[in-house]
């Protein structure tokens, strides 16, 4: 016996009224939730379903298998889109220029992927005459916000449904529903698997013991990055070359961004680099713990940040991190299409026009350290920084006058406080 899942009544203007759902564009991953959704939408809305599966570079995915499964479960059409180039160029490139992280080292790979997935859903819904977009997000996470905010922004004529949020089936009921409706279930009765999301820029795991904050990571969660204790005993130095803020070469080899990120991920993963055990403040109020594996982002963001600081002035270097943080938060919070984000991009691009050069990083058993830097635009002069008197831009004998003026207000304020203490 399966549960009797209910359709829900809309509470927001963009949510679909069940009576008006005829043809649904389903964001389909091939997993249990979206496979149950594929059948459930056909049954309970009497609607046709068009499936869309987006390749953002998640490793080891067989898209032919996903497409065949969708068609076998009654999809009217199934489209698989390789969006890796677009993801890299339109989403990861600006993220790199903005040194984008949220919290304590989450490089936002999921948050960056969702607006593109939802934008593609809009494009395919229009192309295939769908009236509604369906996704498999729960009601507890950030992803529902990112997807629905994108659809509502880009396509006010389309409606959204999120069955997992409303049907109130747990995993056991979903498995029962799947069995009853001939949906193949991998690994059926065992404990629920980790909840995984991944793409070119990283991988996250949630659920199971990860929810126990005092439970140290179990080895089997690491499916991308080699555990540091198993990483090679020999360190490796990798160099990343940048032009105008974007990585263009790895160890001297010129590569397109997608290939470069895939190669960087492989090198970082081999050396145990990019493991982040993260407690996160979600936009929907909850705190959660995620285990992130982000080898490519660890290498590229570390190198970018270092090079940007080398070519920036002290004033730019103090100012930009505040804007970087704002950029990261807007993206985390599902507001990719907010104009402030593109305003910030204009600043990021202006600064990054100078970010050309090469950074060398030493990778060793989970650690990552910058060891070499070079740039034609470095605001750095080895003669000035050293102990020899040279250049003409700088004279050590001018320093005392500077110190007198630089410390003037602090000295005066200090005297005043001393005087007040003496009076008491
Ligand atoms: N906590 C991260 C975020 O909100 C990752 C979410 C992963 N998504 C998922 N469906 N497992 O961006």
Tab-separated table of C-alpha atoms and ligand atoms in Angstrom:
chain	number	residue	atom	x	y	z
A	1	UNK	CA	0.000	0.000	0.000
A	2	UNK	CA	1.344	3.393	-0.873
A	3	UNK	CA	0.334	6.663	0.767
A	4	UNK	CA	-2.298	8.759	-0.922
A	5	UNK	CA	-0.266	11.837	-1.758
A	6	UNK	CA	-2.243	15.029	-2.157
A	7	UNK	CA	-1.823	17.834	-4.619
A	8	UNK	CA	-1.539	21.104	-2.794
A	9	UNK	CA	-3.292	24.387	-3.312
A	10	UNK	CA	-1.126	27.296	-4.442
A	11	UNK	CA	0.030	29.829	-1.871
A	12	UNK	CA	2.155	32.012	-4.173
A	13	UNK	CA	1.153	33.672	-7.448
A	14	UNK	CA	3.627	31.616	-9.473
A	15	UNK	CA	2.486	28.258	-8.053
A	16	UNK	CA	0.358	26.184	-10.394
A	17	UNK	CA	-3.343	25.678	-9.862
A	18	UNK	CA	-3.777	21.888	-10.364
A	19	UNK	CA	-6.686	22.440	-12.739
A	20	UNK	CA	-4.484	24.418	-15.113
A	21	UNK	CA	-1.565	22.023	-15.394
A	22	UNK	CA	-1.524	20.396	-18.848
A	23	UNK	CA	2.075	19.942	-19.876
A	24	UNK	CA	4.928	19.930	-17.401
A	25	UNK	CA	8.640	20.468	-17.901
A	26	UNK	CA	10.248	18.248	-15.240
A	27	UNK	CA	13.847	18.817	-14.139
A	28	UNK	CA	14.824	15.169	-14.176
A	29	UNK	CA	17.936	13.661	-12.563
A	30	UNK	CA	17.010	9.986	-12.892
A	31	UNK	CA	17.037	9.513	-9.107
A	32	UNK	CA	14.214	8.233	-6.892
A	33	UNK	CA	12.472	11.570	-6.168
A	34	UNK	CA	12.260	12.813	-9.732
A	35	UNK	CA	11.393	9.346	-11.094
A	36	UNK	CA	8.467	9.074	-8.678
A	37	UNK	CA	7.521	12.628	-9.662
A	38	UNK	CA	7.540	11.706	-13.339
A	39	UNK	CA	4.826	9.073	-12.762
A	40	UNK	CA	2.993	10.986	-10.068
A	41	UNK	CA	2.544	14.112	-12.188
A	42	UNK	CA	1.114	12.084	-15.058
A	43	UNK	CA	-1.302	10.336	-12.695
A	44	UNK	CA	-2.435	13.096	-10.406
A	45	UNK	CA	-2.497	16.039	-12.802
A	46	UNK	CA	-3.333	14.005	-15.902
A	47	UNK	CA	-0.619	16.028	-17.524
A	48	UNK	CA	2.036	15.274	-20.109
A	49	UNK	CA	5.605	15.415	-18.894
A	50	UNK	CA	8.661	16.609	-20.819
A	51	UNK	CA	11.941	15.773	-19.032
A	52	UNK	CA	15.032	17.940	-18.992
A	53	UNK	CA	18.375	16.679	-17.671
A	54	UNK	CA	21.235	19.147	-17.419
A	55	UNK	CA	24.898	18.175	-17.554
A	56	UNK	CA	26.929	20.633	-15.473
A	57	UNK	CA	29.916	18.298	-15.314
A	58	UNK	CA	28.784	15.907	-12.599
A	59	UNK	CA	31.318	13.052	-12.834
A	60	UNK	CA	30.316	9.530	-13.821
A	61	UNK	CA	26.765	10.241	-15.019
A	62	UNK	CA	25.326	8.087	-17.851
A	63	UNK	CA	22.886	10.365	-19.663
A	64	UNK	CA	21.695	7.654	-22.055
A	65	UNK	CA	20.522	5.586	-19.085
A	66	UNK	CA	18.675	8.598	-17.636
A	67	UNK	CA	16.999	9.379	-20.946
A	68	UNK	CA	15.905	5.755	-21.475
A	69	UNK	CA	14.505	5.647	-17.946
A	70	UNK	CA	12.497	8.837	-18.506
A	71	UNK	CA	10.983	7.528	-21.734
A	72	UNK	CA	10.232	4.145	-20.131
A	73	UNK	CA	8.340	5.940	-17.349
A	74	UNK	CA	6.116	7.702	-19.847
A	75	UNK	CA	7.866	11.002	-20.555
A	76	UNK	CA	6.540	12.553	-23.764
A	77	UNK	CA	10.028	13.864	-24.540
A	78	UNK	CA	13.394	13.804	-22.797
A	79	UNK	CA	16.090	16.391	-23.456
A	80	UNK	CA	19.668	16.110	-22.205
A	81	UNK	CA	21.636	19.345	-22.390
A	82	UNK	CA	25.389	19.606	-22.042
A	83	UNK	CA	25.595	23.030	-20.382
A	84	UNK	CA	29.168	22.758	-19.116
A	85	UNK	CA	30.579	25.517	-21.360
A	86	UNK	CA	27.761	27.889	-20.501
A	87	UNK	CA	28.085	27.080	-16.803
A	88	UNK	CA	31.808	27.809	-16.892
A	89	UNK	CA	31.612	30.975	-18.996
A	90	UNK	CA	28.506	32.640	-17.550
A	91	UNK	CA	28.509	31.450	-13.933
A	92	UNK	CA	31.917	30.150	-12.834
A	93	UNK	CA	33.950	32.902	-14.549
A	94	UNK	CA	32.194	35.714	-12.637
A	95	UNK	CA	32.417	33.618	-9.455
A	96	UNK	CA	36.191	33.343	-9.870
A	97	UNK	CA	36.535	37.098	-10.423
A	98	UNK	CA	34.467	37.625	-7.251
A	99	UNK	CA	36.467	35.070	-5.183
A	100	UNK	CA	33.035	33.692	-4.448
A	101	UNK	CA	32.619	31.721	-1.242
A	102	UNK	CA	29.879	31.616	1.363
A	103	UNK	CA	30.491	31.035	5.046
A	104	UNK	CA	33.705	29.274	5.851
A	105	UNK	CA	34.802	28.026	2.438
A	106	UNK	CA	31.733	26.904	0.455
A	107	UNK	CA	32.503	27.899	-3.158
A	108	UNK	CA	28.797	27.960	-4.113
A	109	UNK	CA	28.819	25.292	-6.833
A	110	UNK	CA	25.189	24.314	-6.177
A	111	UNK	CA	24.067	27.926	-5.795
A	112	UNK	CA	25.738	28.772	-9.128
A	113	UNK	CA	24.246	25.775	-10.914
A	114	UNK	CA	20.605	26.317	-9.952
A	115	UNK	CA	19.937	29.576	-11.809
A	116	UNK	CA	21.341	28.019	-15.011
A	117	UNK	CA	19.278	24.841	-14.563
A	118	UNK	CA	16.166	26.949	-14.017
A	119	UNK	CA	17.005	29.221	-16.957
A	120	UNK	CA	17.316	26.130	-19.181
A	121	UNK	CA	14.015	24.851	-17.783
A	122	UNK	CA	12.392	28.113	-18.898
A	123	UNK	CA	13.957	27.869	-22.369
A	124	UNK	CA	12.841	24.244	-22.839
A	125	UNK	CA	9.390	24.815	-21.328
A	126	UNK	CA	8.808	27.549	-23.913
A	127	UNK	CA	10.264	25.462	-26.751
A	128	UNK	CA	8.129	22.416	-25.902
A	129	UNK	CA	4.934	24.295	-25.028
A	130	UNK	CA	4.828	23.467	-21.348
A	131	UNK	CA	2.779	25.591	-18.957
A	132	UNK	CA	4.446	24.441	-15.729
A	133	UNK	CA	7.931	23.662	-14.438
A	134	UNK	CA	8.395	20.908	-11.827
A	135	UNK	CA	11.487	20.371	-9.694
A	136	UNK	CA	12.447	17.863	-7.007
A	137	UNK	CA	13.572	20.207	-4.226
A	138	UNK	CA	12.261	19.803	-0.698
A	139	UNK	CA	10.729	22.620	1.314
A	140	UNK	CA	13.710	22.839	3.658
A	141	UNK	CA	16.531	23.942	1.393
A	142	UNK	CA	17.926	26.828	-0.595
A	143	UNK	CA	17.522	25.151	-3.969
A	144	UNK	CA	13.734	25.627	-4.137
A	145	UNK	CA	14.354	29.367	-3.642
A	146	UNK	CA	16.991	29.535	-6.376
A	147	UNK	CA	14.890	27.646	-8.914
A	148	UNK	CA	11.534	29.281	-8.260
A	149	UNK	CA	12.986	32.787	-7.977
A	150	UNK	CA	14.629	32.260	-11.377
A	151	UNK	CA	11.467	30.948	-13.056
A	152	UNK	CA	9.299	33.696	-11.554
A	153	UNK	CA	11.821	36.331	-12.668
A	154	UNK	CA	12.484	35.105	-16.209
A	155	UNK	CA	9.088	33.669	-17.130
A	156	UNK	CA	6.124	35.217	-15.329
A	157	UNK	CA	3.800	33.279	-17.645
A	158	UNK	CA	5.024	29.892	-16.371
A	159	UNK	CA	3.860	28.199	-13.165
A	160	UNK	CA	5.835	25.977	-10.786
A	161	UNK	CA	5.114	22.793	-8.840
A	162	UNK	CA	7.341	21.141	-6.246
A	163	UNK	CA	5.700	17.780	-5.454
A	164	UNK	CA	8.342	16.628	-2.951
A	165	UNK	CA	7.480	19.657	-0.841
A	166	UNK	CA	3.798	18.862	-0.708
A	167	UNK	CA	3.122	15.172	-1.240
A	168	UNK	CA	4.255	14.155	2.242
A	169	UNK	CA	5.726	10.832	1.206
A	170	UNK	CA	8.819	9.764	3.146
A	171	UNK	CA	11.485	7.606	1.575
A	172	UNK	CA	9.632	4.379	2.454
A	173	UNK	CA	6.396	5.614	0.888
A	174	UNK	CA	8.281	6.731	-2.208
A	175	UNK	CA	9.870	3.295	-2.543
A	176	UNK	CA	6.452	1.684	-2.125
A	177	UNK	CA	4.998	4.027	-4.746
A	178	UNK	CA	7.912	3.230	-7.066
A	179	UNK	CA	7.441	-0.539	-6.655
A	180	UNK	CA	3.737	-0.220	-7.304
A	181	UNK	CA	4.289	1.802	-10.468
A	182	UNK	CA	7.146	-0.179	-11.986
A	183	UNK	CA	9.831	2.415	-11.264
A	184	UNK	CA	13.222	0.725	-10.859
A	185	UNK	CA	14.724	1.380	-7.409
A	186	UNK	CA	18.456	0.985	-6.869
A	187	UNK	CA	19.500	-0.496	-3.533
A	188	UNK	CA	15.883	-0.346	-2.260
A	189	UNK	CA	15.644	-1.381	1.363
A	190	UNK	CA	19.079	-0.293	2.608
A	191	UNK	CA	19.595	2.890	4.598
A	192	UNK	CA	18.933	6.082	2.675
A	193	UNK	CA	21.974	7.193	0.682
A	194	UNK	CA	23.698	10.552	1.179
A	195	UNK	CA	21.990	13.427	-0.589
A	196	UNK	CA	24.506	14.427	-3.251
A	197	UNK	CA	24.747	17.401	-5.539
A	198	UNK	CA	27.735	17.896	-7.800
A	199	UNK	CA	29.084	19.662	-10.850
A	200	UNK	CA	32.365	20.919	-12.340
A	201	UNK	CA	33.009	23.185	-9.351
A	202	UNK	CA	32.420	20.728	-6.501
A	203	UNK	CA	30.378	18.106	-4.723
A	204	UNK	CA	28.252	18.192	-1.575
A	205	UNK	CA	26.951	15.463	0.683
A	206	UNK	CA	24.157	15.872	3.210
A	207	UNK	CA	22.060	13.534	5.364
A	208	UNK	CA	22.709	10.364	7.406
A	209	UNK	CA	25.397	10.855	10.119
A	210	UNK	CA	26.324	14.256	8.637
A	211	UNK	CA	23.323	15.594	10.553
A	212	UNK	CA	25.013	14.612	13.856
A	213	UNK	CA	27.334	17.512	14.504
A	214	UNK	CA	29.544	15.480	16.807
A	215	UNK	CA	30.016	12.696	14.252
A	216	UNK	CA	33.396	12.952	12.504
A	217	UNK	CA	33.312	12.225	8.746
A	218	UNK	CA	33.135	8.576	7.778
A	219	UNK	CA	35.533	7.556	5.037
A	220	UNK	CA	32.870	6.527	2.518
A	221	UNK	CA	31.558	10.069	2.106
A	222	UNK	CA	34.673	11.074	0.153
A	223	UNK	CA	33.966	9.973	-3.404
A	224	UNK	CA	35.848	12.741	-5.193
A	225	UNK	CA	38.822	13.787	-3.063
A	226	UNK	CA	41.369	11.216	-1.879
A	227	UNK	CA	41.519	11.222	1.890
A	228	UNK	CA	44.689	13.155	2.819
A	229	UNK	CA	46.176	10.201	4.703
A	230	UNK	CA	46.017	8.166	1.470
A	231	UNK	CA	47.409	10.934	-0.764
A	232	UNK	CA	50.864	10.580	-2.356
A	233	UNK	CA	53.955	11.059	-0.151
A	234	UNK	CA	55.474	13.320	-2.813
A	235	UNK	CA	54.302	16.928	-2.951
A	236	UNK	CA	53.346	18.379	-6.345
A	237	UNK	CA	53.613	21.969	-7.505
A	238	UNK	CA	50.932	23.135	-9.929
A	239	UNK	CA	51.013	26.497	-11.700
A	240	UNK	CA	47.860	28.331	-12.747
A	241	UNK	CA	48.127	31.059	-15.393
A	242	UNK	CA	45.528	33.865	-15.502
A	243	UNK	CA	44.492	36.464	-18.048
A	244	UNK	CA	42.175	39.274	-16.990
A	245	UNK	CA	41.106	37.330	-13.904
A	246	UNK	CA	40.358	33.987	-15.547
A	247	UNK	CA	42.480	30.853	-15.458
A	248	UNK	CA	43.824	30.042	-18.935
A	249	UNK	CA	46.618	27.545	-18.325
A	250	UNK	CA	47.645	24.769	-16.001
A	251	UNK	CA	51.323	23.880	-15.664
A	252	UNK	CA	51.973	25.975	-18.765
A	253	UNK	CA	49.397	24.147	-20.909
A	254	UNK	CA	46.701	26.413	-22.377
A	255	UNK	CA	43.227	25.018	-21.757
A	256	UNK	CA	39.608	26.064	-22.122
A	257	UNK	CA	37.893	26.741	-18.807
A	258	UNK	CA	35.936	23.456	-18.657
A	259	UNK	CA	39.015	21.313	-19.367
A	260	UNK	CA	41.123	23.372	-17.019
A	261	UNK	CA	38.668	22.944	-14.153
A	262	UNK	CA	38.357	19.205	-14.802
A	263	UNK	CA	42.163	18.850	-14.771
A	264	UNK	CA	42.557	21.029	-11.668
A	265	UNK	CA	39.908	18.919	-9.900
A	266	UNK	CA	41.798	15.754	-10.759
A	267	UNK	CA	45.135	17.079	-9.454
A	268	UNK	CA	43.601	18.530	-6.281
A	269	UNK	CA	41.578	15.370	-5.628
A	270	UNK	CA	44.697	13.225	-5.934
A	271	UNK	CA	46.413	15.259	-3.201
A	272	UNK	CA	43.467	15.355	-0.814
A	273	UNK	CA	42.866	19.049	-1.366
A	274	UNK	CA	39.484	20.791	-0.989
A	275	UNK	CA	37.672	18.994	1.846
A	276	UNK	CA	35.359	21.347	3.759
A	277	UNK	CA	33.229	20.226	6.725
A	278	UNK	CA	30.748	23.084	6.847
A	279	UNK	CA	28.011	24.386	9.133
A	280	UNK	CA	25.862	26.701	7.102
A	281	UNK	CA	23.147	29.282	7.724
A	282	UNK	CA	20.546	28.549	5.060
A	283	UNK	CA	18.314	31.313	3.771
A	284	UNK	CA	15.268	29.411	5.009
A	285	UNK	CA	16.392	29.787	8.603
A	286	UNK	CA	17.896	26.373	9.329
A	287	UNK	CA	21.509	25.647	10.077
A	288	UNK	CA	22.804	22.542	8.301
A	289	UNK	CA	26.035	20.645	7.947
A	290	UNK	CA	27.438	19.821	4.518
A	291	UNK	CA	30.556	17.882	3.584
A	292	UNK	CA	32.045	19.583	0.529
A	293	UNK	CA	34.688	18.261	-1.844
A	294	UNK	CA	35.938	21.169	-3.914
A	295	UNK	CA	39.396	20.405	-5.333
A	296	UNK	CA	39.137	22.621	-8.447
A	297	UNK	CA	37.751	25.596	-6.532
A	298	UNK	CA	40.394	25.231	-3.809
A	299	UNK	CA	43.184	25.517	-6.368
A	300	UNK	CA	41.699	28.151	-8.665
A	301	UNK	CA	40.221	30.467	-6.015
A	302	UNK	CA	43.383	30.380	-3.893
A	303	UNK	CA	45.505	31.238	-6.928
A	304	UNK	CA	43.119	33.946	-8.140
A	305	UNK	CA	42.884	35.664	-4.788
A	306	UNK	CA	46.672	35.689	-4.445
A	307	UNK	CA	47.235	37.152	-7.901
A	308	UNK	CA	44.484	39.746	-7.472
A	309	UNK	CA	46.128	40.993	-4.284
A	310	UNK	CA	49.477	41.240	-6.003
A	311	UNK	CA	48.178	43.543	-8.750
A	312	UNK	CA	45.757	45.534	-6.569
A	313	UNK	CA	46.608	48.577	-4.495
A	314	UNK	CA	46.180	48.526	-0.731
A	315	UNK	CA	42.926	50.452	-1.180
A	316	UNK	CA	41.493	48.059	-3.747
A	317	UNK	CA	42.594	45.105	-1.638
A	318	UNK	CA	40.801	46.433	1.418
A	319	UNK	CA	37.637	47.326	-0.473
A	320	UNK	CA	36.991	44.337	-2.715
A	321	UNK	CA	36.476	41.572	-0.097
A	322	UNK	CA	33.333	43.362	1.139
A	323	UNK	CA	31.939	43.377	-2.397
A	324	UNK	CA	33.041	39.757	-2.918
A	325	UNK	CA	31.110	38.776	0.174
A	326	UNK	CA	27.992	40.619	-0.985
A	327	UNK	CA	28.250	38.942	-4.399
A	328	UNK	CA	28.571	35.510	-2.754
A	329	UNK	CA	25.608	36.121	-0.498
A	330	UNK	CA	23.306	37.251	-3.321
A	331	UNK	CA	24.183	34.099	-5.243
A	332	UNK	CA	23.825	31.866	-2.190
A	333	UNK	CA	20.479	33.440	-1.422
A	334	UNK	CA	18.981	32.670	-4.840
A	335	UNK	CA	19.094	36.206	-6.275
A	336	UNK	CA	21.307	35.589	-9.301
A	337	UNK	CA	19.114	37.899	-11.408
A	338	UNK	CA	19.262	40.799	-8.916
A	339	UNK	CA	20.689	43.891	-10.688
A	340	UNK	CA	23.100	44.543	-7.817
A	341	UNK	CA	24.862	41.330	-8.805
A	342	UNK	CA	25.577	42.596	-12.311
A	343	UNK	CA	26.494	46.036	-10.919
A	344	UNK	CA	29.072	44.260	-8.764
A	345	UNK	CA	30.234	42.261	-11.793
A	346	UNK	CA	31.135	45.508	-13.524
A	347	UNK	CA	33.456	46.368	-10.642
A	348	UNK	CA	34.872	42.832	-10.542
A	349	UNK	CA	35.671	43.031	-14.257
A	350	UNK	CA	37.340	46.425	-13.920
A	351	UNK	CA	39.634	45.184	-11.159
A	352	UNK	CA	40.289	41.895	-12.929
A	353	UNK	CA	41.490	43.596	-16.106
A	354	UNK	CA	44.897	43.680	-14.344
A	355	UNK	CA	44.773	40.106	-12.993
A	356	UNK	CA	47.224	38.480	-15.392
A	357	UNK	CA	50.123	36.300	-14.350
A	358	UNK	CA	50.973	32.966	-12.813
A	359	UNK	CA	50.673	31.447	-9.345
A	360	UNK	CA	52.411	28.260	-8.207
A	361	UNK	CA	50.805	26.137	-5.502
A	362	UNK	CA	52.284	23.258	-3.577
A	363	UNK	CA	49.877	20.418	-2.895
A	364	UNK	CA	50.668	17.890	-0.230
A	365	UNK	CA	48.379	15.501	1.690
A	366	UNK	CA	45.391	17.823	1.923
A	367	UNK	CA	47.278	21.093	2.181
A	368	UNK	CA	47.587	23.798	-0.405
A	369	UNK	CA	50.088	26.648	-0.209
A	370	UNK	CA	51.079	29.397	-2.610
A	371	UNK	CA	54.798	29.157	-3.334
A	372	UNK	CA	55.438	31.322	-6.419
A	373	UNK	CA	53.875	34.445	-7.954
A	374	UNK	CA	54.561	36.429	-11.083
A	375	UNK	CA	52.713	39.146	-12.943
A	376	UNK	CA	53.591	41.931	-15.366
A	377	UNK	CA	51.087	44.063	-13.415
A	378	UNK	CA	52.315	43.341	-9.888
A	379	UNK	CA	52.339	46.507	-7.790
A	380	UNK	CA	55.661	45.293	-6.510
A	381	UNK	CA	59.250	46.312	-7.010
A	382	UNK	CA	61.902	43.935	-5.734
A	383	UNK	CA	64.432	46.800	-5.494
A	384	UNK	CA	62.118	48.948	-3.398
A	385	UNK	CA	61.020	46.100	-1.164
A	386	UNK	CA	64.597	44.982	-0.588
A	387	UNK	CA	67.295	46.687	1.428
A	388	UNK	CA	69.094	48.513	-1.351
A	389	UNK	CA	68.406	52.225	-1.755
A	390	UNK	CA	67.159	52.727	-5.314
A	391	UNK	CA	64.454	53.777	-7.656
A	392	UNK	CA	63.611	57.364	-6.801
A	393	UNK	CA	59.976	56.414	-6.039
A	394	UNK	CA	60.919	55.929	-2.434
A	395	UNK	CA	63.446	57.455	-0.062
A	396	UNK	CA	63.956	56.049	3.410
A	397	UNK	CA	64.948	59.484	4.680
A	398	UNK	CA	61.403	60.709	3.928
A	399	UNK	CA	59.895	58.220	6.374
A	400	UNK	CA	60.214	60.169	9.673
A	401	UNK	CA	58.177	63.094	8.292
A	402	UNK	CA	55.542	60.672	7.158
A	403	UNK	CA	55.389	58.989	10.563
A	404	UNK	CA	54.951	62.349	12.295
A	405	UNK	CA	51.871	63.173	10.198
A	406	UNK	CA	50.512	59.638	10.035
A	407	UNK	CA	50.453	59.295	13.826
A	408	UNK	CA	49.313	62.894	14.539
A	409	UNK	CA	45.658	62.315	15.477
A	410	UNK	CA	46.390	59.120	17.376
A	411	UNK	CA	49.060	60.919	19.425
A	412	UNK	CA	46.721	63.813	20.245
A	413	UNK	CA	43.864	61.491	21.249
A	414	UNK	CA	46.177	59.456	23.424
A	415	UNK	CA	47.340	62.602	25.307
A	416	UNK	CA	43.706	63.608	25.946
A	417	UNK	CA	42.915	60.259	27.533
A	418	UNK	CA	46.060	60.439	29.687
A	419	UNK	CA	45.058	63.917	30.855
A	420	UNK	CA	41.540	62.670	31.780
A	421	UNK	CA	42.982	59.778	33.775
A	422	UNK	CA	45.259	62.218	35.653
A	423	UNK	CA	42.235	64.362	36.573
A	424	UNK	CA	40.374	61.525	38.283
B	1	LIG	N1	24.083	23.628	1.152
B	1	LIG	C1	24.457	23.898	-0.201
B	1	LIG	C2	23.641	25.021	-0.764
B	1	LIG	O1	22.628	25.358	-0.232
B	1	LIG	C3	24.409	22.628	-1.047
B	1	LIG	C4	23.045	22.108	-1.299
B	1	LIG	C5	23.109	20.798	-1.982
B	1	LIG	N2	21.857	20.504	-2.615
B	1	LIG	C6	21.312	19.310	-2.605
B	1	LIG	N3	20.176	19.190	-3.225
B	1	LIG	N4	21.853	18.270	-2.017
B	1	LIG	O2	24.013	25.592	-1.774
